[in-house]
XYZ file of C-alpha atoms in Angstrom:
557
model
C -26.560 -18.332 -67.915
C -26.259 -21.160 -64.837
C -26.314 -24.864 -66.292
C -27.949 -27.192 -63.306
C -26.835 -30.901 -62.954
C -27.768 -34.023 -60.749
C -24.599 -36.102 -60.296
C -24.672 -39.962 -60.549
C -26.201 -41.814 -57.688
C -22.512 -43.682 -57.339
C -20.680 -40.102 -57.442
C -22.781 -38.713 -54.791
C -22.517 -41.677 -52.797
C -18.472 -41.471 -53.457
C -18.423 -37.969 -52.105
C -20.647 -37.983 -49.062
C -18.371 -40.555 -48.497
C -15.490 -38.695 -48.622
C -17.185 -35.865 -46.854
C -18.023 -38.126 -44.012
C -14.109 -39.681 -43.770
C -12.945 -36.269 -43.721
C -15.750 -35.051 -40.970
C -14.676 -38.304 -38.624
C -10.808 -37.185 -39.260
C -11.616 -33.275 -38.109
C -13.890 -34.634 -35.390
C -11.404 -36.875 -34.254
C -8.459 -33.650 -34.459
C -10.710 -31.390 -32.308
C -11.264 -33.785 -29.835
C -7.267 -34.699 -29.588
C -6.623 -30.947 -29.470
C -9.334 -30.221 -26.682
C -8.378 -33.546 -24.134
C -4.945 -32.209 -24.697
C -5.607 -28.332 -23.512
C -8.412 -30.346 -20.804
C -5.536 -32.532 -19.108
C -3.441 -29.296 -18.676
C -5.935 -26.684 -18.201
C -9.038 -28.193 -16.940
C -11.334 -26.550 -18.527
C -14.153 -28.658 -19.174
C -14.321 -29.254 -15.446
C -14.423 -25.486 -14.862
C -16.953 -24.790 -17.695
C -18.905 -27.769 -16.509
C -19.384 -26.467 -13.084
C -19.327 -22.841 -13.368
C -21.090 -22.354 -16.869
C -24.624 -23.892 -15.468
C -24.140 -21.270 -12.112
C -27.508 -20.154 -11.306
C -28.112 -16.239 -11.334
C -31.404 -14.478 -9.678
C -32.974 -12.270 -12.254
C -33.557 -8.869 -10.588
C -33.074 -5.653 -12.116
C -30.838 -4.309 -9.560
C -27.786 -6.651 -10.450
C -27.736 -5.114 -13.586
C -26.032 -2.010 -12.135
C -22.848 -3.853 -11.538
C -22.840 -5.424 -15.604
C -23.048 -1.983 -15.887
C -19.701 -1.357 -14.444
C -18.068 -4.152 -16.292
C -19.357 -2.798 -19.785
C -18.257 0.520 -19.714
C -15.047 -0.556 -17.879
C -14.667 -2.566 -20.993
C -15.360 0.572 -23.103
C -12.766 2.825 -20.899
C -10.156 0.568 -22.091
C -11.076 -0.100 -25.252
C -11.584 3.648 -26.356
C -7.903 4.786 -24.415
C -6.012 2.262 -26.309
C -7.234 3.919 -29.666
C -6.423 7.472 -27.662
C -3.003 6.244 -26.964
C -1.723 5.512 -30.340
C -2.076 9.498 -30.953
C -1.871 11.662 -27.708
C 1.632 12.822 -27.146
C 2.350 13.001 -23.073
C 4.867 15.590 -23.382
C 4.767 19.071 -21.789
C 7.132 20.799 -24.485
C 6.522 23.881 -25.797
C 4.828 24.367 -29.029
C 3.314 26.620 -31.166
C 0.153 25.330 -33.167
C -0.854 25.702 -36.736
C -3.973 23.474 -36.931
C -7.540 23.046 -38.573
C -8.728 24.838 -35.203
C -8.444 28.777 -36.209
C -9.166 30.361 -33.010
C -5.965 28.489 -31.477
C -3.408 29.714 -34.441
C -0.302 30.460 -33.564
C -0.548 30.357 -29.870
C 2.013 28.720 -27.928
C 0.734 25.447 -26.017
C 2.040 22.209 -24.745
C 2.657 18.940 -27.238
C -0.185 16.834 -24.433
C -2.908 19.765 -25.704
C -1.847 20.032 -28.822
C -2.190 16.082 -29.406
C -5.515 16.516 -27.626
C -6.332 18.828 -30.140
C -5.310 17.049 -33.468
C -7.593 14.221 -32.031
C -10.143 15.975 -31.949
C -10.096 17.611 -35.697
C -8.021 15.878 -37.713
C -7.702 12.164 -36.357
C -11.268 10.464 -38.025
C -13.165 10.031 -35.311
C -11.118 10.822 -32.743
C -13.512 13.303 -30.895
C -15.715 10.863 -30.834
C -13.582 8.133 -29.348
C -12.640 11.141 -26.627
C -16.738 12.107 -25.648
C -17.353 8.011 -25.257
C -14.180 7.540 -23.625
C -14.855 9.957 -20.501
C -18.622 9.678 -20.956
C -17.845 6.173 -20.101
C -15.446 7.075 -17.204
C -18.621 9.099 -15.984
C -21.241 6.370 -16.645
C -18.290 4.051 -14.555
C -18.314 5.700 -11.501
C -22.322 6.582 -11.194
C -22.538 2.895 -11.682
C -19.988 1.726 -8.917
C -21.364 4.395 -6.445
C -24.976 3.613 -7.314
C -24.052 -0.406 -7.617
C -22.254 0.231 -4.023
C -25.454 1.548 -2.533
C -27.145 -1.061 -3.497
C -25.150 -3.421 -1.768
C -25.050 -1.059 1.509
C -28.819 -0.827 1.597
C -29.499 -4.391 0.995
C -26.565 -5.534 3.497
C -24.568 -7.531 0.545
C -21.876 -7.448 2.039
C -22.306 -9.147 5.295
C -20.548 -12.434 5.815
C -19.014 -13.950 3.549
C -18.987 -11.289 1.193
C -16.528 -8.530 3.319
C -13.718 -8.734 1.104
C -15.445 -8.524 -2.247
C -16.845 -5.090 -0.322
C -13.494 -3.557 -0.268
C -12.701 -4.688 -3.570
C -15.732 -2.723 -4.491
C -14.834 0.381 -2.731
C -11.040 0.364 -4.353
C -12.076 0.173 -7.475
C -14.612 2.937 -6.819
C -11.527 4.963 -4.874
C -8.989 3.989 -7.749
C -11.698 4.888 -10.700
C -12.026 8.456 -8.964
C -8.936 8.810 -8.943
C -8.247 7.759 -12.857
C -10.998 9.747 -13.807
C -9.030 12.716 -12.270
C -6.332 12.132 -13.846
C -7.315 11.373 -17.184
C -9.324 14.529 -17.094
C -6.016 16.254 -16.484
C -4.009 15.099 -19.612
C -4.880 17.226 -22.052
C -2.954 19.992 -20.213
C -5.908 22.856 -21.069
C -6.803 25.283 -18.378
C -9.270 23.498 -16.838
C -7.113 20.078 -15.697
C -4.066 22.630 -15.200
C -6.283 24.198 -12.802
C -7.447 20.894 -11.023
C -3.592 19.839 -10.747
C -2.646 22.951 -8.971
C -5.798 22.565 -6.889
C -4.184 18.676 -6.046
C -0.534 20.336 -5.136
C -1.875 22.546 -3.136
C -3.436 20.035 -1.135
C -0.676 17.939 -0.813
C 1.191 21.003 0.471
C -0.935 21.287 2.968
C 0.378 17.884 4.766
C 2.611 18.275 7.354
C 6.000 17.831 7.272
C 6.032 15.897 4.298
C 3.387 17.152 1.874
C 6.633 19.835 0.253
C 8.950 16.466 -0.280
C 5.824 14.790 -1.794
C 5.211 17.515 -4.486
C 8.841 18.414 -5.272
C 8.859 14.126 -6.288
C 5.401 13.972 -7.751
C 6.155 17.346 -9.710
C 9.259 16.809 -10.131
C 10.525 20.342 -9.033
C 8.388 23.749 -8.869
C 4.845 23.713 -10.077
C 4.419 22.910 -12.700
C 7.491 21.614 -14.061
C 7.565 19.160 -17.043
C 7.228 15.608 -15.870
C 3.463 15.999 -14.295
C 1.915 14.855 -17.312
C 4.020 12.217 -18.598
C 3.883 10.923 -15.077
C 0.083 11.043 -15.013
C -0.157 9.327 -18.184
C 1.673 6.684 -17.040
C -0.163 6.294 -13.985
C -3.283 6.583 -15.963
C -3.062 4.259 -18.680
C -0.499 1.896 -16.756
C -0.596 1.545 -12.958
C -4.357 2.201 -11.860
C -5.949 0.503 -15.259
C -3.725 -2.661 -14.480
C -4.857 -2.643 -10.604
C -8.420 -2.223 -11.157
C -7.955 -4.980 -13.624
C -6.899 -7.454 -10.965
C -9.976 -6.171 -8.829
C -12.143 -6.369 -11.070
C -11.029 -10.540 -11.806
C -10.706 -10.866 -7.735
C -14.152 -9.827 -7.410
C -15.739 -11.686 -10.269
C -13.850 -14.787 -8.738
C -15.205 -13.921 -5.447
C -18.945 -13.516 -6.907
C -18.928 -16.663 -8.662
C -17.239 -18.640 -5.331
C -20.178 -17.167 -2.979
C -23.354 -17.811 -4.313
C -25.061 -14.483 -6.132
C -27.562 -12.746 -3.500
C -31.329 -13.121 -3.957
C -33.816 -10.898 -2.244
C -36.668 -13.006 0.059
C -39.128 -14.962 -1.390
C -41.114 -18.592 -1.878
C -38.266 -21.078 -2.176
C -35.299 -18.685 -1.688
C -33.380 -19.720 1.268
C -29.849 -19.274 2.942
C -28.967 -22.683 1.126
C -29.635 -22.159 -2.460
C -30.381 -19.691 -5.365
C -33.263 -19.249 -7.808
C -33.026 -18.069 -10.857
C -31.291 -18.571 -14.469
C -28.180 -20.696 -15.664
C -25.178 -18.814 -16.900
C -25.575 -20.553 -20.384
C -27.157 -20.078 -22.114
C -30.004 -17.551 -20.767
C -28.241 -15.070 -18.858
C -24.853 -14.737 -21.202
C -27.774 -14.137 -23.780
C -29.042 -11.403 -21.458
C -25.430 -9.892 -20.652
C -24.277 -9.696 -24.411
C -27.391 -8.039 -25.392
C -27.042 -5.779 -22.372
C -23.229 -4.715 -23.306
C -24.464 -3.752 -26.682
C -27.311 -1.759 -24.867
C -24.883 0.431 -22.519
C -22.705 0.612 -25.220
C -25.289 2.015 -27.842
C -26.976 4.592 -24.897
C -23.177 5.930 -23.932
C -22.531 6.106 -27.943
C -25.379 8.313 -28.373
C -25.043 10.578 -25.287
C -21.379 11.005 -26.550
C -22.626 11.733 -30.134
C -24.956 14.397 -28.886
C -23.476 16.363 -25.495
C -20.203 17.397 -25.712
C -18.126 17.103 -22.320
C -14.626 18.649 -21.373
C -14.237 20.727 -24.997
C -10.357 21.632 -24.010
C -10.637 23.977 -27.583
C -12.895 26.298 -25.577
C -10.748 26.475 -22.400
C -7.502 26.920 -23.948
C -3.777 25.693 -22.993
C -2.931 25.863 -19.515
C -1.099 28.996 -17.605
C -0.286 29.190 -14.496
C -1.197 32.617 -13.940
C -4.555 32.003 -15.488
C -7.679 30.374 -13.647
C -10.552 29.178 -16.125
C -14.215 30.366 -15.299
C -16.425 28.220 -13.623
C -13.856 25.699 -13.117
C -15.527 22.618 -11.697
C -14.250 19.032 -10.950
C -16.211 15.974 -12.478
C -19.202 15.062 -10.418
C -17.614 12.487 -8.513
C -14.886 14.592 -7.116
C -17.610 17.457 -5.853
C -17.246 15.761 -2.398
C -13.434 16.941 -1.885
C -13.901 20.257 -3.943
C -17.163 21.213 -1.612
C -15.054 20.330 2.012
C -12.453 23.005 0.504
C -14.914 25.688 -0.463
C -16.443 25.595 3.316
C -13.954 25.128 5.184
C -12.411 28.466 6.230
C -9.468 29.628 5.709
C -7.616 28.882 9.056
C -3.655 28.597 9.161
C -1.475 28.339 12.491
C 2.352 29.629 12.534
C 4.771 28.389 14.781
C 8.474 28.088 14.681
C 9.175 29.477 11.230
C 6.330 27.106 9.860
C 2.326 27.336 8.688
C -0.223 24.701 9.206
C -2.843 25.240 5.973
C -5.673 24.269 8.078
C -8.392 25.224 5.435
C -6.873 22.793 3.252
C -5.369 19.928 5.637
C -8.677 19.356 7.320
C -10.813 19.067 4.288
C -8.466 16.323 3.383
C -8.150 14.779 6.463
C -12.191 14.648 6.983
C -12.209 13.007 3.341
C -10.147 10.759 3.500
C -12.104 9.606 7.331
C -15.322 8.866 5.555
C -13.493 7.233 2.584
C -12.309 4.731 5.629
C -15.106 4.491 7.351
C -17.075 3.613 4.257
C -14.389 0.824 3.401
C -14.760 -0.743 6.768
C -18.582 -0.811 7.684
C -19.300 -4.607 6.916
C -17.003 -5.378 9.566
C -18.081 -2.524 12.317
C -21.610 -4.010 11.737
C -20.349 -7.233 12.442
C -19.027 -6.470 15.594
C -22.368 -4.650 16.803
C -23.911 -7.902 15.680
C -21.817 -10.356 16.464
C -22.907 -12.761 13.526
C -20.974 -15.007 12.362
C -23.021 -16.740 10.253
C -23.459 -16.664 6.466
C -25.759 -14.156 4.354
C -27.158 -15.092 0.812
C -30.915 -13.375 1.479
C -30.900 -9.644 1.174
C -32.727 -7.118 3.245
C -35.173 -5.153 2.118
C -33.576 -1.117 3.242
C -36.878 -1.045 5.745
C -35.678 -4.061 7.822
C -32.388 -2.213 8.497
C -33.039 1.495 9.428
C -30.480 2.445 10.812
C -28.045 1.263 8.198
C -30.395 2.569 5.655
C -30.620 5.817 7.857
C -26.706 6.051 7.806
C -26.621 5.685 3.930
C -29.036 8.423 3.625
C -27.523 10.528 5.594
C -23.994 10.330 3.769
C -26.066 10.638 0.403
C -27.354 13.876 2.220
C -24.062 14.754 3.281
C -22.716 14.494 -0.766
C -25.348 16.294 -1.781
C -24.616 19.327 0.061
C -21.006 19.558 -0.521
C -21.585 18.931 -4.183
C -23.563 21.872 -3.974
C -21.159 24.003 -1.648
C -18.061 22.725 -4.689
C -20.082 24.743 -7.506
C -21.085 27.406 -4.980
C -20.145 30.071 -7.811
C -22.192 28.729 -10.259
C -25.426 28.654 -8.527
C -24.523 32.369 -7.273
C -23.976 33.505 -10.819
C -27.039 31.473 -12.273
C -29.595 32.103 -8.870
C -27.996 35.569 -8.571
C -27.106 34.651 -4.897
C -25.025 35.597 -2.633
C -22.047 33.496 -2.649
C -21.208 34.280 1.311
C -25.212 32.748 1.716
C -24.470 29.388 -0.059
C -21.276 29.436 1.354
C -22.713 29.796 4.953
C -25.372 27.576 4.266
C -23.393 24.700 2.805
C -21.695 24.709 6.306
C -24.774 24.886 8.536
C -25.883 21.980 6.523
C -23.095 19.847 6.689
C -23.725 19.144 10.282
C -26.909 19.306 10.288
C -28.205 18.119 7.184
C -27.027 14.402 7.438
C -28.730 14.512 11.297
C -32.224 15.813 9.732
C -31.812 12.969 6.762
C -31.194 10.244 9.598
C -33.764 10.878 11.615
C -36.263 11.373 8.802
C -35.075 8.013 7.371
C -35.153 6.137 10.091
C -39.186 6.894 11.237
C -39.729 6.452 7.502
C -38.683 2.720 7.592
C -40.099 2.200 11.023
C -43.171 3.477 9.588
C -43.171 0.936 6.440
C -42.315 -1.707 9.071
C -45.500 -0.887 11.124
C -47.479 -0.873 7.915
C -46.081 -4.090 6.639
C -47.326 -5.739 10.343
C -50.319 -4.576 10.067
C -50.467 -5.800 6.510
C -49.509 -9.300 7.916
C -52.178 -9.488 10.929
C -55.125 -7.763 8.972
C -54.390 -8.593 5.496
C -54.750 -5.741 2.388
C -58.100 -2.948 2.734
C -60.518 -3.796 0.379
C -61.921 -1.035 0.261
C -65.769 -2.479 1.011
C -67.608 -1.254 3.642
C -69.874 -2.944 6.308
C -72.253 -2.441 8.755
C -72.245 -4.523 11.711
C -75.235 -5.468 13.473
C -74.505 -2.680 16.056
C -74.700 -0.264 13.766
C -70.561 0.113 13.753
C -69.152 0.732 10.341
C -65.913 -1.598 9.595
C -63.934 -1.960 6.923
C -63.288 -5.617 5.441
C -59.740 -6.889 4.900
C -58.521 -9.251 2.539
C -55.558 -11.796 3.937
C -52.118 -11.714 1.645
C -51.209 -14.203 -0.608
C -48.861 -16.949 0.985
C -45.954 -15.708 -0.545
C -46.490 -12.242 0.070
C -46.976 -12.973 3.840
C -43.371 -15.077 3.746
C -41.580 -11.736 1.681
C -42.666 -9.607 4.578
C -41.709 -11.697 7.309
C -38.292 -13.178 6.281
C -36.301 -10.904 7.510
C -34.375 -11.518 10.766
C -34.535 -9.631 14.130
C -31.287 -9.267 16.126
C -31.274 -8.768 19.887
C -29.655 -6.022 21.318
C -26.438 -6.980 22.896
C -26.778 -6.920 26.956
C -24.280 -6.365 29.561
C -23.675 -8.969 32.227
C -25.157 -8.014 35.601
C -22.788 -5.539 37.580
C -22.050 -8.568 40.058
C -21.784 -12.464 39.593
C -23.540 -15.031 41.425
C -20.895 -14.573 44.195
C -21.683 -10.754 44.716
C -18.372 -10.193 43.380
C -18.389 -7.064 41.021
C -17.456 -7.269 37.274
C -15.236 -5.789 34.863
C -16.960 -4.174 32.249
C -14.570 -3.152 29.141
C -14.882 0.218 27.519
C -14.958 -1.444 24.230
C -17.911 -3.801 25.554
C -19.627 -1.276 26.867
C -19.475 0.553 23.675
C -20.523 -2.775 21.500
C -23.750 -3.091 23.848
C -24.474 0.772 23.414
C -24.206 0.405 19.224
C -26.298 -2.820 19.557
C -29.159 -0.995 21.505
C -28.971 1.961 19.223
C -29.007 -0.896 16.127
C -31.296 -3.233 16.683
C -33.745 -2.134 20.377
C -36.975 -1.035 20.749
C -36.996 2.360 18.797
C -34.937 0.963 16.137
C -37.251 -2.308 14.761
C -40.793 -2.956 14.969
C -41.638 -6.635 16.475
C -42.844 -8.783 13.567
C -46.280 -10.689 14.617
C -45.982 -14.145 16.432
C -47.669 -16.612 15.147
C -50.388 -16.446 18.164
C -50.923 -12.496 17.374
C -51.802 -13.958 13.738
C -53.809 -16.989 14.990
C -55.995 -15.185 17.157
C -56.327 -11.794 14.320
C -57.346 -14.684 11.610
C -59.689 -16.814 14.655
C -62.563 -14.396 13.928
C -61.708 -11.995 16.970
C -60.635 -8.917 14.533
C -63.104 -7.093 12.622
C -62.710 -8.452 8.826
């Protein structure tokens, strides 16, 4: 039983009072406290002009939030792994909820790896949607990458912030790799020894490099604590720093925008930072958060209980790399096995090559923004994207290295479609190699008459406007069909994007008939440019008299 009463109209008055005095006396604390971290920090003038930053609203930027959140989930999920895997390579014997595994002799890492996933609660789970997020990580950098390759992002003034994109791409391969390889079963023992031999396979030094790394003959006893330190330490703190650098660097340049009504080199339309698009993000974390949850609750990746502990005289069956690392394990499985001897020593060619090629295109990736620059020669400032159609041969080049990955991912699990296709693994091998020179030639050249296609179709759409589909019969008797003239700021979308001229070579002789010296290097710059950005490479967009005279009356519409 509750007893309600009113107090007295001078007791109310009395506390509201006191209420208020106290209110005033907090207000007037908080304010002291926040002008005191303000003069030393400065952080209302950094929230003031930073926390209103405009961002465009476009699905594709997405893909790098994307990153961030399950970057975020990586570390939150290995600090709970931490506080119960065991990096040790001792031997043990097991005696654990897992029957199958009784009494077999293993290594403390698996066995760790094991007790986390049956006894710790919820510790399997914390393992799927820790390397489901690893996964999820790199599809997102590769795929947020492309984005920014095909769009040309990463022109001017936006270089750097590319090849702090591609390192933490390179770096999060590289974790992934090595987190994979921790729990010591015989899958990751069989990727390590796949990784010392080829780092035996480098000259001179690759033998020094794996006695240190290994720390004496394969495999030794200090790979996996070394790994785990590496993993969880080194390459999570770097990619850290990245990852701040680049967020620094996106919120210093003003965010991209694709073409449009309004949008120019100068500004950027689209939402504040507060409090619309931090709505947006937080709601989006939660999102990517509850999808890789669920996948991890439902498809079980890397079960090390079904592989077994490691032995070095054992290889598991259909041993296969993450996705992401198909690229390297397809450039071994093609390449053949060539070795030279000479003076008491053997070149592993079938191995050093493979490595030598990947770690080319890794570099040559890294360092496009500025080798387009240089066939340019812009120096000016990008904010508005291209649309992948406006650039073909960049967007032919991408395609081509997708091509490229996506026959060496094949030619890396060339076992497993033999056994599941019933092929012929010599075929697929043989195949995967005729491919991987010509494949990425066929995918250019398709790619590139596909966009110069799409750019004929887009002048025509600009001179003669969108088919109707309505018929008419001129006075003549000729059948025509009518056209329809674009909206204004359809018209502007299609024709904002910039035209570069090929770069030309001064005439052989100057005014005074005496001949010039032509560099190598110049002559190689004008050859690029022609190849970039002449005749077969762009379509012309219309002039404005080519429009005036379509729209005059002259053209059937």
């Amino acid at each position: 039983m509750s007893i309600h009463t009113e107090p007295v109209a001078g007791e109310a008055h009395e506390e509201q009072v006191g209420h208020s005095e106290a209110g005033v006396e907090q207000a007037h604390l908080g304010e002291k406290a926040a002008d005191w971290a303000d003069g030393r920090l400065g952080i209302y003038g950094l929230a003031k002009s930073n926390l209103r930053k405009i961002f465009p609203d476009h699905w594709s930027f997405m893909l790098g939030e994307i990153c961030l959140y399950s970057f975020i989930i990586i570390i939150l999920t290995g600090v709970y792994l931490t506080l119960f895997f065991q990096p040790s390579m001792a031997d043990v014997v097991y005696h654990g909820p897992y029957t199958p595994l009784d009494g077999i002799s293993m290594s403390e890492a698996y066995q760790s790896t094991l007790n986390i996933s049956f006894q710790v609660r919820g510790g399997l789970l914390m393992r799927q949607i820790h390397h489901w997020a690893a996964i999820v990580f790199v599809a997102a950098m590769l795929v947020h990458m492309m984005r920014v390759f095909f769009t040309g992002a990463f022109r001017k003034p936006r270089e750097i912030n590319w090849l702090f994109g591609f390192l933490l791409l390179f770096l999060g391969m590289f974790d992934g790799f090595m987190g994979y390889s921790l729990p010591d079963d015989l899958l990751s023992g069989t990727g390590i020894r796949f990784m010392e031999g080829a780092i035996l396979s480098v000259p001179i030094v690759g033998t020094y490099v794996a006695m240190f790394l290994y720390g004496g003959e394969f495999p030794g006893t200090d790979i996996i604590p070394r790994f785990f330190t590496i993993h969880v330490l080194l390459i999570p703190g770097i990619m850290l720093g990245l990852l701040v650098a680049h967020l620094i660097l996106v919120f210093y340049h003003k965010h991209t925008q694709f073409a449009g009504p309004g949008r120019t080199e100068k500004n950027v339309v689209g939402m504040p930072l507060m409090p619309v698009y931090m709505a947006k993000a937080g709601g989006f974390f939660f999102l990517v958060f509850g999808v890789i949850a669920f996948v991890s609750a439902i498809v079980s990746v890397n079960p090390i209980w079904a592989y077994g502990p490691y032995r070095p005289d054992q290889v598991s069956t259909d041993a296969q790399p993450d996705w992401y690392m198909g690229f390297s394990e397809g450039l071994i499985r093609i390449m053949p096995g060539w070795e030279i001897h000479f003076w008491g020593h053997t070149l592993e060619l079938g191995v050093f090559i493979p490595l030598v090629v990947f770690g080319g295109v890794m570099m040559v990736i890294a360092a496009y923004p500025f080798l387009e620059g240089w066939v340019t020669g812009d120096k000016r400032e990008h904010h508005i994207l291209d649309r992948p159609r406006n650039a073909p041969i960049r967007t032919a080049f991408g395609v081509a290295w997708v091509a490229e990955y996506l026959i060496l991912l094949v030619a890396g699990g060339n076992d497993l479609f033999a056994t599941h296709f019933h092929l012929s693994i010599d075929t697929i091998t043989w195949t995967c190699r005729i491919l991987f020179f010509v494949g990425p030639v066929i995918a250019f050249t398709v790619t590139k008459r596909w966009c110069i296609g799409l750019q004929r179709n887009d002048r025509e759409k600009l001179l003669h406007g969108r088919e109707t589909g309505t018929i008419k019969r001129l006075p003549h008797g000729e059948f025509i069909e009518l056209h329809e003239q674009l909206p204004q700021g359809e018209r502007f979308r299609l024709a904002a994007h910039e035209q570069y001229e090929p770069i030309e070579l001064p005439a052989p002789v100057d005014e005074n008939g005496v001949k010039r010296k032509v560099k190598a290097l110049d002559k190689v710059r004008a050859k690029l440019s022609q190849g970039y950005f002449g005749e077969a490479a762009q379509i012309p967009k219309p002039t404005s008299e080519e429009h005036q005279e379509i729209t005059s009356g002259h053209g059937h519409h």
